[in-house]
Amino acid sequence: MVNWTPDEKHYITSLWAKVNVEECGGEALARLLIVYPWTQRFFSAFGNLSSPTAIMGNPKVRAHGKKVLTSFGDAVKNLDNIKATYAKLSELHCNKLHVDPENFRLLGDILLIVLATRFAKEFTPACQAAWQKLASVVAHALAHQYH
Amino acid sequence: ILSPHCFQGGGLWDSLSLTSLPGRMFCVYPSTKTYFPHFDLHHDSEQIRHHGKKVVGALGDAVRHLDNLSATLSELSNLHAYNLRVDPVNFKLLSHCFQVVLGVHLGREYTPQVHVAYDKFLAAVSAVLAEKYR
């Protein structure tokens, strides 16, 4: 069980309330594919990923980004039970999707940068620390069922 | 090849938010404080800001010599290899915080294209700093 201070919970839930999941999710996934192009290996069915412009305009990227960030929201709603929340998804990412867990850490860091660009005033060091912890806990939970 | 037009420095490099970079890193990644037992690590100490200025100054130097990083950072490379011996994992932590600060400072202007350029630049600087380690 992860120990969250009241401050950490506040930084997480209050910022999450302001997040446009479709936009932020789409942007985070697009940035992952642009900044770390090797991550495109998981998305050969997504069509045109040939340039940053193509990636940012790709509707499949946007839709999938929204799906991923919506799922991230489950962690925010279940801060005291994150490992259980992602047990099934963890199995899926290991057994069916074959995703190296390093990618969860990469996406987590990208998400934080996206949040930083959109919520400059709120993203103080203390706020970043809370979100960094959340991203790391989610990544850990997603990797937990790997074998 | 990093295209120079992405690096429009100027005022950004002198900004207060960048000199608070080490402070942010200490807050987000407490293990990084282990390299500074001799520092006053209270939030926003003069020592931290001074160090932030040094680090940002060195990065600004590197930005101006993208095609010659090894030579430009040679002294710092020696320092980190023989004297400081900072575990290279920490370069990633500082780089990430640097990008967060850039994001906070530039907002929408920190486009994916600028983002990938800086990620690549910081990775290159990190590699140079560690290149004499063994």
PDB file of C-alpha atoms in Angstrom:
ATOM      1  CA  MET A   1       0.000   0.000   0.000  1.00  0.00           C
ATOM      2  CA  VAL A   2       1.311   3.398  -0.946  1.00  0.00           C
ATOM      3  CA  ASN A   3       1.433   6.107   1.675  1.00  0.00           C
ATOM      4  CA  TRP A   4      -0.061   9.394   0.414  1.00  0.00           C
ATOM      5  CA  THR A   5       0.155  12.526   2.513  1.00  0.00           C
ATOM      6  CA  PRO A   6      -2.911  14.814   2.498  1.00  0.00           C
ATOM      7  CA  ASP A   7      -0.863  17.344   0.515  1.00  0.00           C
ATOM      8  CA  GLU A   8       0.048  14.790  -2.141  1.00  0.00           C
ATOM      9  CA  LYS A   9      -3.582  13.724  -2.504  1.00  0.00           C
ATOM     10  CA  HIS A  10      -4.566  17.357  -2.837  1.00  0.00           C
ATOM     11  CA  TYR A  11      -1.970  18.121  -5.532  1.00  0.00           C
ATOM     12  CA  ILE A  12      -3.073  15.067  -7.485  1.00  0.00           C
ATOM     13  CA  THR A  13      -6.852  15.358  -7.262  1.00  0.00           C
ATOM     14  CA  SER A  14      -7.062  19.120  -7.660  1.00  0.00           C
ATOM     15  CA  LEU A  15      -4.891  19.154 -10.786  1.00  0.00           C
ATOM     16  CA  TRP A  16      -6.639  16.108 -12.252  1.00  0.00           C
ATOM     17  CA  ALA A  17      -9.953  17.924 -11.995  1.00  0.00           C
ATOM     18  CA  LYS A  18      -8.640  20.466 -14.498  1.00  0.00           C
ATOM     19  CA  VAL A  19      -7.235  17.975 -16.984  1.00  0.00           C
ATOM     20  CA  ASN A  20      -8.888  17.602 -20.399  1.00  0.00           C
ATOM     21  CA  VAL A  21      -8.336  13.872 -20.726  1.00  0.00           C
ATOM     22  CA  GLU A  22      -8.798  13.685 -24.488  1.00  0.00           C
ATOM     23  CA  GLU A  23      -6.412  16.557 -25.229  1.00  0.00           C
ATOM     24  CA  CYS A  24      -3.765  15.759 -22.649  1.00  0.00           C
ATOM     25  CA  GLY A  25      -3.915  12.025 -23.364  1.00  0.00           C
ATOM     26  CA  GLY A  26      -3.669  12.517 -27.096  1.00  0.00           C
ATOM     27  CA  GLU A  27      -0.796  14.955 -26.703  1.00  0.00           C
ATOM     28  CA  ALA A  28       1.088  12.725 -24.256  1.00  0.00           C
ATOM     29  CA  LEU A  29       0.919   9.704 -26.547  1.00  0.00           C
ATOM     30  CA  ALA A  30       1.871  11.805 -29.572  1.00  0.00           C
ATOM     31  CA  ARG A  31       4.880  13.190 -27.716  1.00  0.00           C
ATOM     32  CA  LEU A  32       5.921   9.685 -26.681  1.00  0.00           C
ATOM     33  CA  LEU A  33       5.936   8.605 -30.325  1.00  0.00           C
ATOM     34  CA  ILE A  34       7.804  11.764 -31.390  1.00  0.00           C
ATOM     35  CA  VAL A  35      10.368  12.076 -28.600  1.00  0.00           C
ATOM     36  CA  TYR A  36      11.058   8.342 -28.395  1.00  0.00           C
ATOM     37  CA  PRO A  37      10.379   7.139 -31.939  1.00  0.00           C
ATOM     38  CA  TRP A  38      11.209   3.537 -31.111  1.00  0.00           C
ATOM     39  CA  THR A  39       7.948   3.386 -29.151  1.00  0.00           C
ATOM     40  CA  GLN A  40       6.197   3.398 -32.527  1.00  0.00           C
ATOM     41  CA  ARG A  41       7.006  -0.304 -32.627  1.00  0.00           C
ATOM     42  CA  PHE A  42       3.761  -0.970 -30.762  1.00  0.00           C
ATOM     43  CA  PHE A  43       1.596   0.989 -33.132  1.00  0.00           C
ATOM     44  CA  SER A  44       2.183  -0.319 -36.642  1.00  0.00           C
ATOM     45  CA  ALA A  45      -1.593  -0.450 -37.138  1.00  0.00           C
ATOM     46  CA  PHE A  46      -1.999   3.266 -36.511  1.00  0.00           C
ATOM     47  CA  GLY A  47      -1.312   4.428 -40.030  1.00  0.00           C
ATOM     48  CA  ASN A  48       0.731   7.542 -40.751  1.00  0.00           C
ATOM     49  CA  LEU A  49       3.388   8.165 -38.088  1.00  0.00           C
ATOM     50  CA  SER A  50       5.961   9.507 -40.526  1.00  0.00           C
ATOM     51  CA  SER A  51       6.487  12.964 -38.993  1.00  0.00           C
ATOM     52  CA  PRO A  52       5.650  14.946 -35.835  1.00  0.00           C
ATOM     53  CA  THR A  53       2.859  16.680 -37.756  1.00  0.00           C
ATOM     54  CA  ALA A  54       1.454  13.363 -38.956  1.00  0.00           C
ATOM     55  CA  ILE A  55       1.620  11.911 -35.459  1.00  0.00           C
ATOM     56  CA  MET A  56      -0.057  14.914 -33.848  1.00  0.00           C
ATOM     57  CA  GLY A  57      -2.833  14.867 -36.422  1.00  0.00           C
ATOM     58  CA  ASN A  58      -3.361  11.123 -36.351  1.00  0.00           C
ATOM     59  CA  PRO A  59      -6.868  10.365 -35.033  1.00  0.00           C
ATOM     60  CA  LYS A  60      -5.892   6.884 -33.829  1.00  0.00           C
ATOM     61  CA  VAL A  61      -3.122   8.362 -31.722  1.00  0.00           C
ATOM     62  CA  ARG A  62      -5.526  10.847 -30.219  1.00  0.00           C
ATOM     63  CA  ALA A  63      -8.147   8.198 -29.491  1.00  0.00           C
ATOM     64  CA  HIS A  64      -5.673   5.819 -27.946  1.00  0.00           C
ATOM     65  CA  GLY A  65      -4.087   8.588 -25.911  1.00  0.00           C
ATOM     66  CA  LYS A  66      -7.510   9.426 -24.531  1.00  0.00           C
ATOM     67  CA  LYS A  67      -8.043   5.765 -23.636  1.00  0.00           C
ATOM     68  CA  VAL A  68      -4.699   5.532 -21.852  1.00  0.00           C
ATOM     69  CA  LEU A  69      -5.156   8.725 -19.854  1.00  0.00           C
ATOM     70  CA  THR A  70      -8.719   7.778 -18.939  1.00  0.00           C
ATOM     71  CA  SER A  71      -7.268   4.625 -17.466  1.00  0.00           C
ATOM     72  CA  PHE A  72      -4.671   6.709 -15.618  1.00  0.00           C
ATOM     73  CA  GLY A  73      -7.625   8.466 -14.030  1.00  0.00           C
ATOM     74  CA  ASP A  74      -8.531   5.186 -12.361  1.00  0.00           C
ATOM     75  CA  ALA A  75      -5.370   5.541 -10.318  1.00  0.00           C
ATOM     76  CA  VAL A  76      -6.388   9.026  -9.212  1.00  0.00           C
ATOM     77  CA  LYS A  77      -9.779   7.674  -8.124  1.00  0.00           C
ATOM     78  CA  ASN A  78      -8.209   4.696  -6.326  1.00  0.00           C
ATOM     79  CA  LEU A  79      -5.042   6.125  -4.791  1.00  0.00           C
ATOM     80  CA  ASP A  80      -5.177   3.633  -1.938  1.00  0.00           C
ATOM     81  CA  ASN A  81      -5.568   0.618  -4.190  1.00  0.00           C
ATOM     82  CA  ILE A  82      -3.514   1.211  -7.317  1.00  0.00           C
ATOM     83  CA  LYS A  83      -1.881  -2.201  -7.539  1.00  0.00           C
ATOM     84  CA  ALA A  84      -5.225  -4.021  -7.592  1.00  0.00           C
ATOM     85  CA  THR A  85      -6.705  -1.460  -9.964  1.00  0.00           C
ATOM     86  CA  TYR A  86      -4.125  -2.318 -12.628  1.00  0.00           C
ATOM     87  CA  ALA A  87      -3.755  -6.080 -12.065  1.00  0.00           C
ATOM     88  CA  LYS A  88      -5.675  -7.047 -15.194  1.00  0.00           C
ATOM     89  CA  LEU A  89      -4.067  -4.341 -17.344  1.00  0.00           C
ATOM     90  CA  SER A  90      -0.677  -5.511 -16.129  1.00  0.00           C
ATOM     91  CA  GLU A  91      -1.365  -9.042 -17.325  1.00  0.00           C
ATOM     92  CA  LEU A  92      -2.583  -7.676 -20.632  1.00  0.00           C
ATOM     93  CA  HIS A  93       0.532  -5.559 -21.202  1.00  0.00           C
ATOM     94  CA  CYS A  94       2.762  -8.526 -20.411  1.00  0.00           C
ATOM     95  CA  ASN A  95       0.994 -11.462 -22.038  1.00  0.00           C
ATOM     96  CA  LYS A  96      -0.785  -9.925 -25.008  1.00  0.00           C
ATOM     97  CA  LEU A  97       0.864  -6.580 -25.752  1.00  0.00           C
ATOM     98  CA  HIS A  98       4.459  -7.514 -24.813  1.00  0.00           C
ATOM     99  CA  VAL A  99       5.311  -3.968 -23.736  1.00  0.00           C
ATOM    100  CA  ASP A 100       8.644  -3.358 -21.993  1.00  0.00           C
ATOM    101  CA  PRO A 101       7.721  -1.696 -18.655  1.00  0.00           C
ATOM    102  CA  GLU A 102      10.355   0.966 -19.342  1.00  0.00           C
ATOM    103  CA  ASN A 103       7.736   2.443 -21.660  1.00  0.00           C
ATOM    104  CA  PHE A 104       5.425   3.095 -18.696  1.00  0.00           C
ATOM    105  CA  ARG A 105       8.158   5.230 -17.131  1.00  0.00           C
ATOM    106  CA  LEU A 106       8.753   7.091 -20.381  1.00  0.00           C
ATOM    107  CA  LEU A 107       5.053   7.856 -20.814  1.00  0.00           C
ATOM    108  CA  GLY A 108       4.767   8.922 -17.191  1.00  0.00           C
ATOM    109  CA  ASP A 109       7.576  11.451 -17.608  1.00  0.00           C
ATOM    110  CA  ILE A 110       6.051  12.727 -20.843  1.00  0.00           C
ATOM    111  CA  LEU A 111       2.676  13.150 -19.139  1.00  0.00           C
ATOM    112  CA  LEU A 112       4.288  15.270 -16.449  1.00  0.00           C
ATOM    113  CA  ILE A 113       5.887  17.503 -19.047  1.00  0.00           C
ATOM    114  CA  VAL A 114       2.523  17.918 -20.792  1.00  0.00           C
ATOM    115  CA  LEU A 115       0.959  18.879 -17.453  1.00  0.00           C
ATOM    116  CA  ALA A 116       3.804  21.333 -16.843  1.00  0.00           C
ATOM    117  CA  THR A 117       3.115  23.114 -20.144  1.00  0.00           C
ATOM    118  CA  ARG A 118      -0.610  23.366 -19.397  1.00  0.00           C
ATOM    119  CA  PHE A 119      -0.587  24.130 -15.686  1.00  0.00           C
ATOM    120  CA  ALA A 120       2.516  26.262 -15.183  1.00  0.00           C
ATOM    121  CA  LYS A 121       1.306  28.012 -12.027  1.00  0.00           C
ATOM    122  CA  GLU A 122       0.188  24.839 -10.303  1.00  0.00           C
ATOM    123  CA  PHE A 123       3.220  22.738 -11.236  1.00  0.00           C
ATOM    124  CA  THR A 124       5.424  23.734  -8.328  1.00  0.00           C
ATOM    125  CA  PRO A 125       8.232  21.400  -7.231  1.00  0.00           C
ATOM    126  CA  ALA A 126       5.980  19.939  -4.532  1.00  0.00           C
ATOM    127  CA  CYS A 127       3.191  19.345  -7.038  1.00  0.00           C
ATOM    128  CA  GLN A 128       5.621  17.754  -9.480  1.00  0.00           C
ATOM    129  CA  ALA A 129       6.938  15.517  -6.682  1.00  0.00           C
ATOM    130  CA  ALA A 130       3.424  14.234  -5.942  1.00  0.00           C
ATOM    131  CA  TRP A 131       2.713  13.571  -9.606  1.00  0.00           C
ATOM    132  CA  GLN A 132       6.124  11.983 -10.115  1.00  0.00           C
ATOM    133  CA  LYS A 133       5.268   9.608  -7.286  1.00  0.00           C
ATOM    134  CA  LEU A 134       1.877   8.815  -8.839  1.00  0.00           C
ATOM    135  CA  ALA A 135       3.401   8.142 -12.258  1.00  0.00           C
ATOM    136  CA  SER A 136       5.997   5.889 -10.695  1.00  0.00           C
ATOM    137  CA  VAL A 137       3.379   3.978  -8.658  1.00  0.00           C
ATOM    138  CA  VAL A 138       1.219   3.455 -11.760  1.00  0.00           C
ATOM    139  CA  ALA A 139       4.219   2.273 -13.784  1.00  0.00           C
ATOM    140  CA  HIS A 140       5.150  -0.111 -10.991  1.00  0.00           C
ATOM    141  CA  ALA A 141       1.584  -1.467 -10.776  1.00  0.00           C
ATOM    142  CA  LEU A 142       1.451  -2.026 -14.529  1.00  0.00           C
ATOM    143  CA  ALA A 143       4.682  -3.987 -14.340  1.00  0.00           C
ATOM    144  CA  HIS A 144       3.685  -5.945 -11.258  1.00  0.00           C
ATOM    145  CA  GLN A 145       2.104  -8.951 -12.975  1.00  0.00           C
ATOM    146  CA  TYR A 146       4.980  -9.409 -15.410  1.00  0.00           C
ATOM    147  CA  HIS A 147       6.620 -12.780 -15.466  1.00  0.00           C
TER     148      HIS A 147
ATOM    149  CA  ILE B   1      21.578  16.498 -35.974  1.00  0.00           C
ATOM    150  CA  LEU B   2      20.045  19.080 -33.642  1.00  0.00           C
ATOM    151  CA  SER B   3      18.719  21.998 -35.646  1.00  0.00           C
ATOM    152  CA  PRO B   4      19.875  25.233 -34.002  1.00  0.00           C
ATOM    153  CA  HIS B   5      16.670  27.164 -34.636  1.00  0.00           C
ATOM    154  CA  CYS B   6      15.027  25.250 -31.833  1.00  0.00           C
ATOM    155  CA  PHE B   7      17.334  26.814 -29.305  1.00  0.00           C
ATOM    156  CA  GLN B   8      16.139  30.370 -28.977  1.00  0.00           C
ATOM    157  CA  GLY B   9      17.791  31.068 -25.642  1.00  0.00           C
ATOM    158  CA  GLY B  10      18.232  34.671 -24.610  1.00  0.00           C
ATOM    159  CA  GLY B  11      16.187  35.624 -21.557  1.00  0.00           C
ATOM    160  CA  LEU B  12      15.155  32.076 -20.816  1.00  0.00           C
ATOM    161  CA  TRP B  13      18.680  31.135 -19.820  1.00  0.00           C
ATOM    162  CA  ASP B  14      18.876  33.871 -17.214  1.00  0.00           C
ATOM    163  CA  SER B  15      15.449  33.318 -15.788  1.00  0.00           C
ATOM    164  CA  LEU B  16      14.863  32.666 -12.138  1.00  0.00           C
ATOM    165  CA  SER B  17      12.889  29.540 -12.840  1.00  0.00           C
ATOM    166  CA  LEU B  18      15.980  27.940 -14.338  1.00  0.00           C
ATOM    167  CA  THR B  19      18.244  28.809 -11.409  1.00  0.00           C
ATOM    168  CA  SER B  20      15.741  27.077  -9.147  1.00  0.00           C
ATOM    169  CA  LEU B  21      16.362  23.889 -11.147  1.00  0.00           C
ATOM    170  CA  PRO B  22      18.518  22.086  -8.553  1.00  0.00           C
ATOM    171  CA  GLY B  23      15.979  22.944  -5.854  1.00  0.00           C
ATOM    172  CA  ARG B  24      13.198  21.363  -7.887  1.00  0.00           C
ATOM    173  CA  MET B  25      15.334  18.275  -8.474  1.00  0.00           C
ATOM    174  CA  PHE B  26      16.083  17.928  -4.737  1.00  0.00           C
ATOM    175  CA  CYS B  27      12.353  18.139  -4.018  1.00  0.00           C
ATOM    176  CA  VAL B  28      11.235  15.674  -6.675  1.00  0.00           C
ATOM    177  CA  TYR B  29      14.186  13.269  -6.382  1.00  0.00           C
ATOM    178  CA  PRO B  30      15.440  13.435  -2.775  1.00  0.00           C
ATOM    179  CA  SER B  31      18.208  10.892  -3.458  1.00  0.00           C
ATOM    180  CA  THR B  32      20.001  13.563  -5.494  1.00  0.00           C
ATOM    181  CA  LYS B  33      20.631  15.459  -2.272  1.00  0.00           C
ATOM    182  CA  THR B  34      23.203  12.834  -1.303  1.00  0.00           C
ATOM    183  CA  TYR B  35      25.709  14.598  -3.552  1.00  0.00           C
ATOM    184  CA  PHE B  36      25.342  17.846  -1.619  1.00  0.00           C
ATOM    185  CA  PRO B  37      25.882  17.094   2.076  1.00  0.00           C
ATOM    186  CA  HIS B  38      27.870  20.318   2.296  1.00  0.00           C
ATOM    187  CA  PHE B  39      25.003  22.480   1.036  1.00  0.00           C
ATOM    188  CA  ASP B  40      22.318  24.423   2.831  1.00  0.00           C
ATOM    189  CA  LEU B  41      19.441  22.517   1.286  1.00  0.00           C
ATOM    190  CA  HIS B  42      16.650  24.634   2.645  1.00  0.00           C
ATOM    191  CA  HIS B  43      14.227  25.649  -0.058  1.00  0.00           C
ATOM    192  CA  ASP B  44      15.678  28.329  -2.285  1.00  0.00           C
ATOM    193  CA  SER B  45      18.968  28.766  -0.429  1.00  0.00           C
ATOM    194  CA  GLU B  46      21.584  31.078  -1.883  1.00  0.00           C
ATOM    195  CA  GLN B  47      23.850  28.062  -2.417  1.00  0.00           C
ATOM    196  CA  ILE B  48      21.212  26.266  -4.453  1.00  0.00           C
ATOM    197  CA  ARG B  49      20.507  29.297  -6.646  1.00  0.00           C
ATOM    198  CA  HIS B  50      24.225  29.868  -7.163  1.00  0.00           C
ATOM    199  CA  HIS B  51      24.672  26.264  -8.178  1.00  0.00           C
ATOM    200  CA  GLY B  52      21.636  26.485 -10.425  1.00  0.00           C
ATOM    201  CA  LYS B  53      23.245  29.417 -12.200  1.00  0.00           C
ATOM    202  CA  LYS B  54      26.425  27.403 -12.752  1.00  0.00           C
ATOM    203  CA  VAL B  55      24.565  24.409 -14.163  1.00  0.00           C
ATOM    204  CA  VAL B  56      22.357  26.520 -16.415  1.00  0.00           C
ATOM    205  CA  GLY B  57      25.396  28.516 -17.540  1.00  0.00           C
ATOM    206  CA  ALA B  58      27.137  25.308 -18.578  1.00  0.00           C
ATOM    207  CA  LEU B  59      24.048  24.120 -20.443  1.00  0.00           C
ATOM    208  CA  GLY B  60      23.823  27.471 -22.201  1.00  0.00           C
ATOM    209  CA  ASP B  61      27.441  27.032 -23.260  1.00  0.00           C
ATOM    210  CA  ALA B  62      26.646  23.601 -24.594  1.00  0.00           C
ATOM    211  CA  VAL B  63      23.683  24.982 -26.575  1.00  0.00           C
ATOM    212  CA  ARG B  64      26.020  27.417 -28.293  1.00  0.00           C
ATOM    213  CA  HIS B  65      28.426  24.620 -29.264  1.00  0.00           C
ATOM    214  CA  LEU B  66      26.124  21.814 -30.324  1.00  0.00           C
ATOM    215  CA  ASP B  67      28.584  20.434 -32.847  1.00  0.00           C
ATOM    216  CA  ASN B  68      31.451  20.415 -30.387  1.00  0.00           C
ATOM    217  CA  LEU B  69      30.047  19.178 -27.087  1.00  0.00           C
ATOM    218  CA  SER B  70      32.991  16.963 -26.123  1.00  0.00           C
ATOM    219  CA  ALA B  71      35.491  19.796 -26.365  1.00  0.00           C
ATOM    220  CA  THR B  72      33.190  22.417 -24.845  1.00  0.00           C
ATOM    221  CA  LEU B  73      32.366  20.237 -21.838  1.00  0.00           C
ATOM    222  CA  SER B  74      35.786  18.637 -21.495  1.00  0.00           C
ATOM    223  CA  GLU B  75      36.622  20.268 -18.160  1.00  0.00           C
ATOM    224  CA  LEU B  76      33.217  19.394 -16.731  1.00  0.00           C
ATOM    225  CA  SER B  77      33.664  15.896 -18.070  1.00  0.00           C
ATOM    226  CA  ASN B  78      36.928  15.570 -16.143  1.00  0.00           C
ATOM    227  CA  LEU B  79      35.330  17.015 -13.030  1.00  0.00           C
ATOM    228  CA  HIS B  80      32.440  14.554 -13.067  1.00  0.00           C
ATOM    229  CA  ALA B  81      34.665  11.561 -13.856  1.00  0.00           C
ATOM    230  CA  TYR B  82      37.504  12.088 -11.404  1.00  0.00           C
ATOM    231  CA  ASN B  83      36.126  14.353  -8.754  1.00  0.00           C
ATOM    232  CA  LEU B  84      32.345  14.380  -8.439  1.00  0.00           C
ATOM    233  CA  ARG B  85      31.658  10.849  -9.711  1.00  0.00           C
ATOM    234  CA  VAL B  86      27.921  11.433  -9.909  1.00  0.00           C
ATOM    235  CA  ASP B  87      26.125   8.272 -10.943  1.00  0.00           C
ATOM    236  CA  PRO B  88      24.914   8.897 -14.511  1.00  0.00           C
ATOM    237  CA  VAL B  89      21.343   7.954 -13.623  1.00  0.00           C
ATOM    238  CA  ASN B  90      21.139  11.364 -11.983  1.00  0.00           C
ATOM    239  CA  PHE B  91      21.794  13.144 -15.286  1.00  0.00           C
ATOM    240  CA  LYS B  92      18.451  11.725 -16.439  1.00  0.00           C
ATOM    241  CA  LEU B  93      16.730  13.022 -13.317  1.00  0.00           C
ATOM    242  CA  LEU B  94      18.142  16.525 -13.766  1.00  0.00           C
ATOM    243  CA  SER B  95      17.357  16.449 -17.485  1.00  0.00           C
ATOM    244  CA  HIS B  96      13.738  15.563 -16.777  1.00  0.00           C
ATOM    245  CA  CYS B  97      13.386  18.387 -14.243  1.00  0.00           C
ATOM    246  CA  PHE B  98      14.982  20.751 -16.736  1.00  0.00           C
ATOM    247  CA  GLN B  99      12.343  19.807 -19.286  1.00  0.00           C
ATOM    248  CA  VAL B 100       9.570  20.291 -16.747  1.00  0.00           C
ATOM    249  CA  VAL B 101      10.921  23.793 -16.052  1.00  0.00           C
ATOM    250  CA  LEU B 102      11.065  24.476 -19.782  1.00  0.00           C
ATOM    251  CA  GLY B 103       7.469  23.291 -20.044  1.00  0.00           C
ATOM    252  CA  VAL B 104       6.379  25.536 -17.188  1.00  0.00           C
ATOM    253  CA  HIS B 105       8.242  28.486 -18.682  1.00  0.00           C
ATOM    254  CA  LEU B 106       7.347  28.040 -22.347  1.00  0.00           C
ATOM    255  CA  GLY B 107       3.878  26.486 -22.119  1.00  0.00           C
ATOM    256  CA  ARG B 108       2.487  25.786 -25.602  1.00  0.00           C
ATOM    257  CA  GLU B 109       5.780  26.945 -27.119  1.00  0.00           C
ATOM    258  CA  TYR B 110       7.348  23.800 -25.722  1.00  0.00           C
ATOM    259  CA  THR B 111       6.051  21.977 -28.751  1.00  0.00           C
ATOM    260  CA  PRO B 112       6.759  18.284 -29.388  1.00  0.00           C
ATOM    261  CA  GLN B 113       9.460  19.335 -31.878  1.00  0.00           C
ATOM    262  CA  VAL B 114      11.231  21.529 -29.318  1.00  0.00           C
ATOM    263  CA  HIS B 115      10.705  18.785 -26.733  1.00  0.00           C
ATOM    264  CA  VAL B 116      12.446  16.102 -28.774  1.00  0.00           C
ATOM    265  CA  ALA B 117      15.294  18.495 -29.614  1.00  0.00           C
ATOM    266  CA  TYR B 118      15.909  19.227 -25.936  1.00  0.00           C
ATOM    267  CA  ASP B 119      15.550  15.587 -24.914  1.00  0.00           C
ATOM    268  CA  LYS B 120      18.173  14.680 -27.491  1.00  0.00           C
ATOM    269  CA  PHE B 121      20.415  17.593 -26.463  1.00  0.00           C
ATOM    270  CA  LEU B 122      20.253  16.720 -22.758  1.00  0.00           C
ATOM    271  CA  ALA B 123      20.975  13.060 -23.511  1.00  0.00           C
ATOM    272  CA  ALA B 124      24.015  14.137 -25.547  1.00  0.00           C
ATOM    273  CA  VAL B 125      25.276  16.387 -22.731  1.00  0.00           C
ATOM    274  CA  SER B 126      24.750  13.573 -20.212  1.00  0.00           C
ATOM    275  CA  ALA B 127      26.718  11.169 -22.395  1.00  0.00           C
ATOM    276  CA  VAL B 128      29.613  13.639 -22.669  1.00  0.00           C
ATOM    277  CA  LEU B 129      29.656  14.208 -18.907  1.00  0.00           C
ATOM    278  CA  ALA B 130      29.968  10.464 -18.346  1.00  0.00           C
ATOM    279  CA  GLU B 131      32.321   9.686 -21.227  1.00  0.00           C
ATOM    280  CA  LYS B 132      35.503   9.650 -19.134  1.00  0.00           C
ATOM    281  CA  TYR B 133      34.032   7.597 -16.298  1.00  0.00           C
ATOM    282  CA  ARG B 134      35.880   4.450 -17.316  1.00  0.00           C
TER     283      ARG B 134
END
